[in-house]
Amino acid sequence: MAEIKQVLVPDIGDYKDVGIIEVMVKVGDTIKAEDNLVTLETDKAAMDVPSPYAGVIKEMKVKVGDKVSQGSLILLLESSDAAGAPQSSQPAVQPTPAPTAAPAAAPVAATPAAIPVVAQASQPAVAPARGTPVGAPVKGTPPDTRPSGGLGAAPLLHSDPSAGKAHASPAIRRFARELGVQVAQVKGSGAKGRVTKDDVQLFVKAALAQPRGAAGGNGLQVLASPVVDFAKYGAIETRPLSRIKKIAGANLHRNWVTIPHVTQFDEADITEMEAFRKELGAEYSKQNIKITPLAFLLKAAVAALQKYPEFNASLDAGGENLVIKQYCHIGVAVDTPDGLMVPVLRDVDKKGIVQLAKELGEISAKAREKKITAADMQGGCFTISSLGGIGGTAFTPIINAPEVAILGVSRAIIKPMHKDDTFVARLMLPLSLSYDHRVIDGAAAARFTVFLAQVLADTRRLAL
Ligand code: CAO
């Protein structure tokens, strides 16, 4: 036979007159044993009070804002438990005596269960972990570090240093944790910015709706950038980003976060190459063709790509196979007033240095005049980004996916190099090769740059 039971506030340690900050149930609700009923909050911790019984709620005796202590009546419940015994699997508890004033046939007092505790913002460094029964020693209890499921490998709330700053009840924190959500990232719409269940659900929906590759997509859980009112600190001017910058920015961001980059640095002795380039330059200036080191670099890159074909390749969509290309189209990063563009020079392996220098001049002019088309920027196998005309000693270029490597070139300078027991002045060209470490090993990258440097040091090798 169904029995009316009282559910009382169980042993909550030394706390008295603790505020109720959330009531999770209402009259008529059918609940299971261990469903949370209310959340209590002290200045140090918040606690869920679970029901020791399954049944239907008949009468609520508390509301948000009430103050309660151990033994306070929370609600009356019509128990559906056959034997009327508590269903809680929580640790054994002290039976609470029925209120002395209760008549003989009064409802049976619920056995107070142990209450899980969740750290709040003001919690000391060693916080009681969720699941720690009240009454059990909590100091020094290690935080819950069980792996969470759900969205990506988000750290658990307890290991998230900012988690304590968000206002959310333990039930909501648990709900968020089950979904792999860091509650600190959820904007609360409840009273005083408290995070509600709806807020967590909306957060998850928004995360799932994000396109793959967008910020925070691909299962990456990244903190939103801080929103700062810069005008608070001084005068400012707001300039919209150019369309090119916005498009390039999204691609750069995706490539940076999805490709494991490593950059290999080296130097090439281009003393002889430079002498030859100047000769050629003088010869072809009459035809208005400017021969810069980049034309030589394109040819040297072809030689290296042919010797090490895994650099002239892309991972297939599934990431299981390497697609090695039999052609050699090379992209060149061009700095334009509106941002970076990467037009592609076709069949670089089939062209000579003068032809490449000519095309380079044409395509970079086209980019700067905004005449470049999407097709001009597609189909590249490898990219060269040269800052040599500007300066710098090295940099870490971002791979232009789906390519697997990019060569950064900085300004050549004359350096004293040790040769035959003496120092000689040599023109040294800095090389920075970023590569996708999923495809290319460090040793292969070092071989690639060493070979590249050899070819540049002795351009006769380009004819081989
Ligand atoms: N070391 C020393 N001098 C170099 C050099 C190097 N590595 N590379 C070029 N130079 C010299 C050139 O010989 C030229 O000198 P002269 O005018 O005396 O002949 C001068 O620097 C200017 O060259 P350039 O920049 O006009 O020509 P380029 O072929 O080297 O480069 C281009 C063409 C389009 C790649 C370049 O203009 C450009 O836009 N570079 C920027 C690329 C970029 O932004 N990369 C960053 C992307 S990652 O964020």
Coordinates of C-alpha atoms in Angstrom, one line a residue, residues 260-267 304-305 307-312 382 399 404-408 431-454:
P260 CA 50.0 19.7 -36.3
H261 CA 52.7 22.1 -37.5
V262 CA 56.4 21.8 -37.0
T263 CA 58.8 24.3 -38.6
Q264 CA 62.3 23.3 -39.7
F265 CA 64.9 26.1 -40.1
D266 CA 67.9 26.1 -42.4
E267 CA 70.1 28.4 -44.4
A304 CA 63.1 19.0 -53.7
L305 CA 59.4 18.1 -54.3
K307 CA 63.1 14.1 -54.8
Y308 CA 60.7 13.9 -51.8
P309 CA 57.3 13.3 -53.3
E310 CA 55.5 13.1 -49.9
F311 CA 55.9 16.9 -49.8
N312 CA 54.0 17.1 -53.1
F382 CA 53.1 23.5 -52.1
I399 CA 50.4 25.4 -44.0
V404 CA 51.3 19.4 -46.3
A405 CA 54.2 21.9 -46.3
I406 CA 55.0 25.5 -46.9
L407 CA 58.4 27.2 -47.4
G408 CA 59.0 30.5 -45.7
L431 CA 64.6 29.0 -44.9
S432 CA 61.6 28.1 -42.7
L433 CA 59.8 24.9 -43.7
S434 CA 56.5 24.3 -41.9
Y435 CA 55.2 20.8 -42.4
D436 CA 52.3 18.6 -41.4
H437 CA 53.7 16.2 -38.9
R438 CA 50.9 13.7 -39.6
V439 CA 52.5 13.2 -43.0
I440 CA 56.1 14.2 -42.7
D441 CA 58.6 13.2 -40.1
G442 CA 61.2 15.6 -38.8
A443 CA 64.1 13.7 -40.4
A444 CA 62.3 14.0 -43.8
A445 CA 61.8 17.7 -43.3
A446 CA 65.5 18.1 -42.4
R447 CA 66.5 16.2 -45.5
F448 CA 64.2 18.3 -47.6
T449 CA 65.7 21.6 -46.4
V450 CA 69.3 20.3 -46.6
F451 CA 68.7 19.3 -50.2
L452 CA 67.0 22.6 -51.0
A453 CA 70.0 24.4 -49.6
Q454 CA 72.3 22.3 -51.7

